[in-house]
Coordinates of C-alpha atoms in Angstrom, one line a residue:
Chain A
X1 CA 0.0 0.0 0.0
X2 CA 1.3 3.3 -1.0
X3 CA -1.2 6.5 -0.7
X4 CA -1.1 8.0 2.5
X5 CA 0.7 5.0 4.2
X6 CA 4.2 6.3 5.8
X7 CA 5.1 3.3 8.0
X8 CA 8.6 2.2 7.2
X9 CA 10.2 -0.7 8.3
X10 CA 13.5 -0.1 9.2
X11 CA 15.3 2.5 10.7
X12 CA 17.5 2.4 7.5
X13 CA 14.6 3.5 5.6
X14 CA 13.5 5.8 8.2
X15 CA 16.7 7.9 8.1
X16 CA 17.3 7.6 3.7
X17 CA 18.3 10.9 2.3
X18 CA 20.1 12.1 5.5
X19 CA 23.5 13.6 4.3
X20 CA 26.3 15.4 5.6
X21 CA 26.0 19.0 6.7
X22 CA 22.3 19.4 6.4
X23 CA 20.3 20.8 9.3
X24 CA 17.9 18.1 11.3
X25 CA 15.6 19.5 14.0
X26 CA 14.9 16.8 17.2
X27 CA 12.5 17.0 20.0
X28 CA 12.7 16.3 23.2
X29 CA 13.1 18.5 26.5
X30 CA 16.1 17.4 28.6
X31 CA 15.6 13.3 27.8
X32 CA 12.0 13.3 28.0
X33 CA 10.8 12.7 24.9
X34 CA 13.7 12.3 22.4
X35 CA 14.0 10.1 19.5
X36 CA 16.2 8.3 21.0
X37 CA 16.8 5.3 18.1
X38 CA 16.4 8.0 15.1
X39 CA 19.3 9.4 16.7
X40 CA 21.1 6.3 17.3
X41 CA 20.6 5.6 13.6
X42 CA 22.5 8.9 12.8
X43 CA 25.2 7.6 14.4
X44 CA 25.5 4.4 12.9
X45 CA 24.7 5.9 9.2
X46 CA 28.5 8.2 10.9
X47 CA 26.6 11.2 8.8
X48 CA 29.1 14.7 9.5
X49 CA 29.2 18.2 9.7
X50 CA 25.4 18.2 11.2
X51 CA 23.6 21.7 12.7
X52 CA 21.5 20.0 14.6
X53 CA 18.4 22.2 16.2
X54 CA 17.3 21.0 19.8
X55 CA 16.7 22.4 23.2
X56 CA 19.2 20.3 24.5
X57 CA 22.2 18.3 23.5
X58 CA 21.3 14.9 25.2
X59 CA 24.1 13.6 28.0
X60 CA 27.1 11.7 27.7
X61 CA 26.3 8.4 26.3
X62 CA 22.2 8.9 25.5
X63 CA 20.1 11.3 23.4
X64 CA 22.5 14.0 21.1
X65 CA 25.3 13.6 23.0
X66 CA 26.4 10.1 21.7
X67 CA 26.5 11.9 18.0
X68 CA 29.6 14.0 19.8
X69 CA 31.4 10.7 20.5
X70 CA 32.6 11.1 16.6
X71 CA 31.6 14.4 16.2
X72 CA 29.5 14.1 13.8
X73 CA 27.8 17.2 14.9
X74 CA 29.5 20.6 13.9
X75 CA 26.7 23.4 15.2
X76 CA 24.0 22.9 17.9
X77 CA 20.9 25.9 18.0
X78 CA 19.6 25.9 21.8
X79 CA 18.8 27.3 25.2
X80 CA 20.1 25.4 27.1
X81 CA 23.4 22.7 27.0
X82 CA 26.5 21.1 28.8
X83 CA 25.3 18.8 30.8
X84 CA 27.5 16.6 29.2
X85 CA 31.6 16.6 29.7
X86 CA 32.4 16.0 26.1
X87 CA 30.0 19.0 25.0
X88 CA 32.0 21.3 26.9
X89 CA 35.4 20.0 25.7
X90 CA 34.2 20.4 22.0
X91 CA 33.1 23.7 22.7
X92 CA 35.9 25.0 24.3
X93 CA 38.4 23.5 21.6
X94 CA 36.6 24.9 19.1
X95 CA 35.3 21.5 17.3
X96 CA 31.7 22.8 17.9
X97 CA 29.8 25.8 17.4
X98 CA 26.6 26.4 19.7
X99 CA 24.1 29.4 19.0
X100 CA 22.4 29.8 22.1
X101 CA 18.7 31.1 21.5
X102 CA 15.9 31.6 24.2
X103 CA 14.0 28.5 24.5
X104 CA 10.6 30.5 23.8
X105 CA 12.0 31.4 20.8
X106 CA 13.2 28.4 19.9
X107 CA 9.5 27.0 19.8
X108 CA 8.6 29.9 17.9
X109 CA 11.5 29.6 15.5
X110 CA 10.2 26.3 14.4
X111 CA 6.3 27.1 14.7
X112 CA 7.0 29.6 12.7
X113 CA 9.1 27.6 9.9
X114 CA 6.2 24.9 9.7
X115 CA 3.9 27.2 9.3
X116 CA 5.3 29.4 6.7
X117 CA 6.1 32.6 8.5
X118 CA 10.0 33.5 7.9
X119 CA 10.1 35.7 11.0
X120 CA 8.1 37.1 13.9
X121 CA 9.0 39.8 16.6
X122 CA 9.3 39.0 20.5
X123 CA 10.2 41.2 23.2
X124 CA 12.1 38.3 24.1
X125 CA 16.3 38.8 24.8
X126 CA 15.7 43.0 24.0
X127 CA 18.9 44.5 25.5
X128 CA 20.8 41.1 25.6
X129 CA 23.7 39.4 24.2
X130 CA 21.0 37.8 21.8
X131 CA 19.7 40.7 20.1
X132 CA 23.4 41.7 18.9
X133 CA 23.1 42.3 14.6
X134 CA 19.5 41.7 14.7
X135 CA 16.7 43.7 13.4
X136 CA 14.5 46.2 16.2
X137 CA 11.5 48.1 15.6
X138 CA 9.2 49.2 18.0
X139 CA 5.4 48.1 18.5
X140 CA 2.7 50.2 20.9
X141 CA 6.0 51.5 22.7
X142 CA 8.1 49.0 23.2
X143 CA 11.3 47.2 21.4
X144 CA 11.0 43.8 19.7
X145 CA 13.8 41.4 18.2
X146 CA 12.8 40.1 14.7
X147 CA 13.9 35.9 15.1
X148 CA 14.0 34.4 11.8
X149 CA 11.9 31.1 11.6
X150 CA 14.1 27.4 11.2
X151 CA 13.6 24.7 9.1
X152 CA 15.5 21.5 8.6
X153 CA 16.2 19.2 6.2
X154 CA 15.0 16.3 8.4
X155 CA 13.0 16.4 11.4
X156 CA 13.2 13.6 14.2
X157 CA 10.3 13.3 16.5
X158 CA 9.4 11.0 19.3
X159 CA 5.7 10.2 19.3
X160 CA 3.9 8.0 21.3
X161 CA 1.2 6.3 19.3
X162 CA 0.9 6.9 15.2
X163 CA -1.5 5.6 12.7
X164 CA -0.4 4.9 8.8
X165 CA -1.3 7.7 8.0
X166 CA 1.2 9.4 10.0
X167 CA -1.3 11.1 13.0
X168 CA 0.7 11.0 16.3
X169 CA -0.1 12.1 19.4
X170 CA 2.4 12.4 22.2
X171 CA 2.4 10.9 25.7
X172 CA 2.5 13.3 29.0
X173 CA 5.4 16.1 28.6
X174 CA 7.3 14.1 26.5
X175 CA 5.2 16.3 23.5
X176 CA 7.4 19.5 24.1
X177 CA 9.2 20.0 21.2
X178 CA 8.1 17.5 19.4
X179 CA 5.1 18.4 17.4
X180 CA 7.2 21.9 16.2
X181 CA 9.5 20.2 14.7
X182 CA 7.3 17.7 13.2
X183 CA 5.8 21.0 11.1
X184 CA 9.6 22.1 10.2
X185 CA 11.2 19.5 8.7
X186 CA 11.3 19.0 4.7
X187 CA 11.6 15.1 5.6
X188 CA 9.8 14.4 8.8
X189 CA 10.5 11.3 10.7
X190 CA 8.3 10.0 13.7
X191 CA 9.2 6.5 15.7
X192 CA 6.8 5.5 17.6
X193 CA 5.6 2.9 20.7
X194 CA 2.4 1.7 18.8
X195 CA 1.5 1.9 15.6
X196 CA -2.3 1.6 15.7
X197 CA -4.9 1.4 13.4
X198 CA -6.4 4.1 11.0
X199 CA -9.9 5.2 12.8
X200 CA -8.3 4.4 16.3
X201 CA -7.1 7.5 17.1
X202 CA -9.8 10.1 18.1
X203 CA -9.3 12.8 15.4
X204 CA -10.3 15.4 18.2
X205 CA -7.1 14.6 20.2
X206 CA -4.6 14.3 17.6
X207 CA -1.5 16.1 18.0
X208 CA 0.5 16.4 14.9
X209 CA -2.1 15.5 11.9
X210 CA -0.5 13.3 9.1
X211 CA 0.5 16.0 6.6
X212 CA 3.5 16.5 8.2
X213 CA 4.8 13.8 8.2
X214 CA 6.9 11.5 5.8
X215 CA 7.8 8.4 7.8
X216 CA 6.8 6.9 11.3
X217 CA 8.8 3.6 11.9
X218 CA 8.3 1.6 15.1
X219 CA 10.7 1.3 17.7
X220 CA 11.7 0.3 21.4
X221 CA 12.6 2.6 24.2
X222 CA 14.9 3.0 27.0
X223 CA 13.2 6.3 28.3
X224 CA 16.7 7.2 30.4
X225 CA 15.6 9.9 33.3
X226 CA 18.3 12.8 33.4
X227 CA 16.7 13.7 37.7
X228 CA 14.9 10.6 38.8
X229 CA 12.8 12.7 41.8
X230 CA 10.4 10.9 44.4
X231 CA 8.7 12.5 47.3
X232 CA 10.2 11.3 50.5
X233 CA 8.2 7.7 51.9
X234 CA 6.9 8.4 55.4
Chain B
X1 CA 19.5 37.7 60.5
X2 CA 20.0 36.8 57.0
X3 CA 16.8 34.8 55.9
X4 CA 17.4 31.1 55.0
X5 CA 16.1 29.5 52.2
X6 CA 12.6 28.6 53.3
X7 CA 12.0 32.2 54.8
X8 CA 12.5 33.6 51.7
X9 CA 10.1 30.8 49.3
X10 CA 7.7 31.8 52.8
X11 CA 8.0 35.4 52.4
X12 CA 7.7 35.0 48.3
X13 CA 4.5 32.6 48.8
X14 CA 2.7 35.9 51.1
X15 CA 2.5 37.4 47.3
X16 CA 0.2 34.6 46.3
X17 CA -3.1 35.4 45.6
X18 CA -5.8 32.2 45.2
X19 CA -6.7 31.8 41.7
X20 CA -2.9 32.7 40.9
X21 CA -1.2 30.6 37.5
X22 CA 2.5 31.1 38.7
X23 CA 5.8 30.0 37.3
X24 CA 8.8 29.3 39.8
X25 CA 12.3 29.1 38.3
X26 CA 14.7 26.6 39.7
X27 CA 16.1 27.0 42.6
X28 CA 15.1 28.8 45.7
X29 CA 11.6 29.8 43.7
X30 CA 11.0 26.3 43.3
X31 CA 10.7 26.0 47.3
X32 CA 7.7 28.2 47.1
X33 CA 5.4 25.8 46.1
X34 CA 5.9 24.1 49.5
X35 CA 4.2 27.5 51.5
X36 CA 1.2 27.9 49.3
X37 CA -1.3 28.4 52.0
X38 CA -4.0 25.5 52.3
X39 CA -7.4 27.8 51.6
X40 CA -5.6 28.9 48.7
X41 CA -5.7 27.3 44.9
X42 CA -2.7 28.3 42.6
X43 CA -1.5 26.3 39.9
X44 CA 2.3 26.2 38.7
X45 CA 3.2 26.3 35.2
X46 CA 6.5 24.3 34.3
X47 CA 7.7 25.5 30.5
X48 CA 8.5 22.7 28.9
X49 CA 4.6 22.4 28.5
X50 CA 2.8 21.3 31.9
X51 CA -0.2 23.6 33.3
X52 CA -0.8 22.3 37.0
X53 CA 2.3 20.6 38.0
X54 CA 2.0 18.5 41.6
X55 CA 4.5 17.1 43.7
X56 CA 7.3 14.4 43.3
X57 CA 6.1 11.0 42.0
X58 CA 6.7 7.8 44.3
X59 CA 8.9 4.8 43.0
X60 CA 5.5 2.9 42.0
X61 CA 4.1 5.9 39.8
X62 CA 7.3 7.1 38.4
X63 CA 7.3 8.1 34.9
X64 CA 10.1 9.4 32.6
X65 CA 7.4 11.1 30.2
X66 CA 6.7 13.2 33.1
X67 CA 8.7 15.8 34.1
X68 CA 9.3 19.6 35.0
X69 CA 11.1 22.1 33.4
X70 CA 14.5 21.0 35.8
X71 CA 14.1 17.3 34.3
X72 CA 12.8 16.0 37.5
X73 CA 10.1 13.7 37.4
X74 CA 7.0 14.8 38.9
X75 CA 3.1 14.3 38.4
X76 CA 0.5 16.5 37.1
X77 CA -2.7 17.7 39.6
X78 CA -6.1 17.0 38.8
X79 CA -7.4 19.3 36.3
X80 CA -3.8 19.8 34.5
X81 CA -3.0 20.8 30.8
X82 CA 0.0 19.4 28.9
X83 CA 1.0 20.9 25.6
X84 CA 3.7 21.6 23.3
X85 CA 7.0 24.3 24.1
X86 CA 5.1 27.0 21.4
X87 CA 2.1 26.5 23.4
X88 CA 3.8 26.9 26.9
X89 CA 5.8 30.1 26.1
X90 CA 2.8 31.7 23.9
X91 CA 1.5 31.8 28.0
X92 CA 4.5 33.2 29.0
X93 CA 5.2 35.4 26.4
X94 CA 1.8 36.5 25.9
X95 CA 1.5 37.5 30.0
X96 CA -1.0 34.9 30.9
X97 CA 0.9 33.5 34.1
X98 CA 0.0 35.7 37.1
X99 CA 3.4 35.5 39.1
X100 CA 6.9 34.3 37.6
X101 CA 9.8 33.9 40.7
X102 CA 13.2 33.7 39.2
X103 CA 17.0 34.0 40.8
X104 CA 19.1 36.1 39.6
X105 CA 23.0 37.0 39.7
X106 CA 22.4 40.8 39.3
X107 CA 19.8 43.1 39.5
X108 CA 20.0 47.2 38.8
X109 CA 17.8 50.2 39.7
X110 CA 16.6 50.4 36.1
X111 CA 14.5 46.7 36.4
X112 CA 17.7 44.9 34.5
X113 CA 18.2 42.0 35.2
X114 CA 21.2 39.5 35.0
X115 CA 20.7 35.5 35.7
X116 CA 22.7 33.7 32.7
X117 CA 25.9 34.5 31.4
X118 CA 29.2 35.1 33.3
X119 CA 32.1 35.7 31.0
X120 CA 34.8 33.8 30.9
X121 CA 32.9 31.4 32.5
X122 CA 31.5 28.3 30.7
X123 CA 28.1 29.4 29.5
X124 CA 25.3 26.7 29.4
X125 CA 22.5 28.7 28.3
X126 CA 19.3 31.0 28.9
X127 CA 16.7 28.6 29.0
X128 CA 13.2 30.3 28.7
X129 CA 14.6 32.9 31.4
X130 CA 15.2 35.5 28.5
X131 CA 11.0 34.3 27.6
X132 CA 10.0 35.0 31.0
X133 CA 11.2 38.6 31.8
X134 CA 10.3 39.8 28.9
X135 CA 7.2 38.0 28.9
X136 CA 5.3 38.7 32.4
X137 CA 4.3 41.9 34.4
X138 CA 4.5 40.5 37.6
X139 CA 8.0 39.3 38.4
X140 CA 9.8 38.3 42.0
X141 CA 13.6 38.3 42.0
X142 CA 15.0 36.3 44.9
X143 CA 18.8 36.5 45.3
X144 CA 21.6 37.2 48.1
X145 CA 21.7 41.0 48.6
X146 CA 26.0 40.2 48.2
X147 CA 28.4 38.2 47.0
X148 CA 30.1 35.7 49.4
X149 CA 32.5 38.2 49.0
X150 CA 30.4 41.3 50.0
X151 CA 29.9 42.6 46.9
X152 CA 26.5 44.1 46.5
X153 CA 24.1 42.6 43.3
X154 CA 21.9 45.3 43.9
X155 CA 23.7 47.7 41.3
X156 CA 23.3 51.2 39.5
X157 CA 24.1 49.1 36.4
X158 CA 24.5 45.4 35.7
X159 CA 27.9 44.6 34.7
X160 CA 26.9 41.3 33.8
X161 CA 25.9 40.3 30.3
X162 CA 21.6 40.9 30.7
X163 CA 18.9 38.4 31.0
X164 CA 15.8 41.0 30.3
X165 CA 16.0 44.9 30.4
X166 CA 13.6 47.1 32.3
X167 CA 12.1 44.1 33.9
X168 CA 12.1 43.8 37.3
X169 CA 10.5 45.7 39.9
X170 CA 10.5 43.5 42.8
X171 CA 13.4 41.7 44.7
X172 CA 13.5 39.6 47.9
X173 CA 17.1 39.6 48.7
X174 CA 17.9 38.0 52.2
X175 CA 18.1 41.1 54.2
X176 CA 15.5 42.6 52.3
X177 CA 12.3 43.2 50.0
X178 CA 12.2 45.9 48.0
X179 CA 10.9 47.9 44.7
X180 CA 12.2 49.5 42.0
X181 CA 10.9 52.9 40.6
X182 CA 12.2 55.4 39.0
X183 CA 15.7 54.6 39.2
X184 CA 16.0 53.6 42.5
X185 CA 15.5 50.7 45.0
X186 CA 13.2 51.2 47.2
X187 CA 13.7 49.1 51.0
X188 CA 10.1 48.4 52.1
X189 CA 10.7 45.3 54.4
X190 CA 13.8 44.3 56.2
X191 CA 14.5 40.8 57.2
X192 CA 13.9 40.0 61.5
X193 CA 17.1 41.3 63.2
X194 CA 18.6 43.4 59.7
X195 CA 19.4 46.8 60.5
X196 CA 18.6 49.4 57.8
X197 CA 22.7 50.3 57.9
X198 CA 23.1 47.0 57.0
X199 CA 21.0 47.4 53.8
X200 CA 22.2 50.8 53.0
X201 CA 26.2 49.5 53.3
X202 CA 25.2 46.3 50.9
X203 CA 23.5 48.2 48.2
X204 CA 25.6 49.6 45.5
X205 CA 22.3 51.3 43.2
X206 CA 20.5 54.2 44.6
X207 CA 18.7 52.7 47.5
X208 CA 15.5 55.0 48.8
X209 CA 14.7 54.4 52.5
X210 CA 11.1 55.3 53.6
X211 CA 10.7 56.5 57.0
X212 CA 9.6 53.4 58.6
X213 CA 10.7 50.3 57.3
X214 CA 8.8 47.5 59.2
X215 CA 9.9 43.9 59.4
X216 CA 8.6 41.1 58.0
X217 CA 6.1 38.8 59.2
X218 CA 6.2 35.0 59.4
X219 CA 3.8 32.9 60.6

C-alpha cells in the first residue's frame, strides 16, 4: 500500500536521504521525549558536519550527546546545553559551534518555519547578548527582536502512538518540542511505541495530523531519566 | 539575620493570591510551592509544556514522560494541561501567568536583570529565562543582597551580560524586599534582626529608605 501510508520498516529507511552538513531538528526537553533510536541511527549511518536544532544536546552516552562521540555534529541551535563533559570539551576547543537562543524562541523559531512565517517579533532577549546584529523596531512603545523562523532538512520526532497515516499524538510532557519540529522539517521522521490502526485514534485529540509527516517507523525505548525525583516515603 | 532559604520561598508565597497561575524558576523559587497556603488554589506552570504541576512521584508511579522544566520527574494535579513548548511560552510570552519567581545574579535600579551568562565562564544557556522577563508583568527576584565576598548585586548598572531589560520591579534579597521605581530601590521590608545600615552598606544602586521600614512577618 502506498497512498497515505508512511510506516517504514527499518530504521534504515526511516533515516534515507540524510547527508552530511544538512540541518535536522529533534524533539525532546532534557531526555524526556527524544527520539532516541532515530538518533542512534545517525550515528551508525557516521553522517558529519550536522547543525542540529534542539533544546538540549542529550548527555554523555544517550540522546545527542552520543553523536559528539565522533563528532559528527558541527553546530548545535539551543537554550540550554552542557550537561555533558564532552560537550564542553568540543566547545571550548573549538570543534563545535553552539548558538544559544531563548527556549521560547526556539518554539517559535520552528512554529514559525512549519507554518510558513519567515520571522516574527518578540520582546524576548531586548537588550541582551541575543539581540546583537539583529533587526529592532518598535510596537505600541516598546522594542522587539525580529527571530528568523528554522527549518530542517529532516525532522526527528518522538511520538507515542501513530497511525499509517502518519497522525501522532504524544504521551504526558514528553510532546514539548516535538510536534514543532514535526511541522519544520522538509523530511519528517516520527518512531513511535504503537503503531495503531487508522480510525483508532480520536481525530479530536490528535497532535500532529499526518500531513506532516513523511515516515513513522516503530521502535523500542529505553526512556533514560536525566533527575529521577520521588517524594520522600513516610 | 540573614533569611534562609525557606523564609525567603515563605516570604515570596505571602504574594500569592488564590486563583494565581504562577511560574517558579529553579532554585530557591522552586521552594515556594511548599508554603502555598492551604485555603488557597494556585497552579504552577513548568515550560516545557505542563499547566498544574504537583509534587514528586513515588517509585511505584514514576514516569520518565513526566517531568518539569528541571528534568525531575514529577506528576500532574487533577485538572492539569499538557502541551507543546510554542504552546507553553505563547502563555508566557503572551502575560497569561499571574506571578513568575526567578533567581538572579544581578539586579540594577533600572529593572535589569542579570541570571545567565558570566564571562569567561563556561556558559550553558538562557533557557526560557530571556522568555519569562520579557514576557510577564509580575515578576519576584529572589537572590543574596552580596556576593560571598560582599559585593552588592543590587547595582546602579548590571555589569553582567543581561537576562531581560527594564524588567524587574520586585526583589526579595535576604536582608530585604524591596521595589524598584524610577531609578532607584526602594527598601520596604527588612529581614527580622537586619538593621537598615546593613542594607544601605550592601546596596551599590541608589537605595530610597522610607521613613519606617517595618519587618517582615512569618507565621
Amino acid at each position: 500500500m502506498a497512498g497515505f501510508d508512511k510506516v517504514v520498516a527499518s530504521y534504515t529507511e526511516a533515516m534515507k536521504g540524510l547527508e552530511d552538513g544538512m540541518t535536522v531538528l529533534a524533539g525532546g526537553f532534557g531526555l524526556c521525549g527524544i527520539p532516541e533510536n532515530l538518533i542512534a541511527e545517525i550515528k551508525k549511518k557516521g553522517t558529519k558536519g550536522l547543525t542540529v536544532v534542539s533544546n538540549n544536546c542529550g548527555i554523555d552516552g544517550f540522546g545527542l550527546g552520543i553523536l559528539l562521540e565522533d563528532k559528527q555534529i558541527k553546530k548545535m541551535v539551543s537554550s540550554y546545553v552542557g550537561e555533558n563533559a564532552l560537550f564542553e570539551k568540543q566547545l571550548l576547543n573549538g570543534e563545535l559551534e553552539v548558538e544559544l537562543t531563548p527556549q521560547g524562541t526556539l518554539a517559535e523559531k520552528m512554529r514559525a518555519g512549519g507554518a510558513g512565517i519567515p520571522a516574527f517579533y518578540t520582546a524576548t532577549g531586548v537588550g541582551t547578548p541575543v539581540a546583537e546584529g539583529k533587526e529592532t523596531k518598535i510596537f505600541n512603545g516598546r522594542e522587539y527582536l525580529m527571530e528568523e523562523a528554522i527549518i530542517g532538512d529532516f525532522s526527528i520526532v518522538k511520538g507515542w502512538k501513530a497511525d499509517r497515516y502518519g497522525n501522532v499524538v504524544y504521551r504526558h510532557t514528553a510532546q514539548n518540542f516535538n510536534p514543532l519540529v514535526a511541522t519544520a522539517g522538509k523530511i519528517t521522521v516520527v518512531e513511535v511505541e504503537e503503531i495503531v490502526e487508522v480510525g483508532e485514534l480520536d481525530p479530536t485529540q490528535i497532535h500532529t495530523p499526518g500531513i506532516y509527516v513523511d515516515r513513522v517507523v516503530l521502535g523500542t525505548f529505553e526512556k533514560r531519566i536525566e533527575q529521577r525525583t520521588v517524594k520522600p516515603t513516610k | 539575620m540573614a533569611l534562609s532559604r525557606e523564609q525567603i520561598a515563605q516570604r515570596v508565597a505571602q504574594e500569592l493570591q488564590d486563583g494565581f497561575y504562577v511560574n517558579l524558576g529553579i532554585g530557591i523559587p522552586t521552594l515556594v510551592a511548599n508554603y502555598v497556603p492551604d485555603n488557597m488554589e494556585v497552579m504552577l506552570q513548568s515550560e516545557n509544556g505542563l499547566l498544574g504541576m504537583g509534587e514528586f512521584p513515588t517509585e511505584e508511579t514514576i514516569d520518565a514522560d513526566m517531568i518539569n522544566a528541571g528534568k525531575q520527574t514529577v506528576t500532574a494535579i487533577k485538572g492539569a494541561s499538557i502541551f507543546s513548548s510554542a504552546e507553553s511560552f505563547a502563555m508566557i510570552r503572551g502575560g497569561h501567568v499571574d506571578l513568575t519567581v526567578l533567581g538572579a545574579f544581578e539586579v540594577d535600579v533600572n529593572g535589569n536583570i542579570a541570571s545567565w551568562m558570566i564571562p569567561n565562564k563556561l556558559v550553558k544557556g538562557m533557557g526560557g529565562a530571556m522568555d519569562l522577563v520579557a514576557g510577564a508583568d509580575n515578576i519576584i527576584v529572589t537572590m543574596t543582597h552580596a556576593s560571598k565576598t560582599g559585593e552588592s548585586k543590587l547595582l546602579s548598572n548590571c555589569s553582567l551580560p543581561l537576562t531581560g531589560k527594564g524588567c524587574i520591579k520586585k526583589v526579595l534579597t535576604d536582608l530585604a524586599w524591596l521595589e524598584i521605581e524610577e531609578g532607584a530601590f526602594i527598601l520596604r521590608e527588612r529581614a527580622p534582626g537586619v538593621s537598615v545600615e546593613e542594607i544601605i552598606e550592601k546596596t551599590q544602586g541608589k537605595l530610597i529608605v522610607p521613613d519606617h521600614v517595618p519587618e517582615m512577618v512569618f507565621a
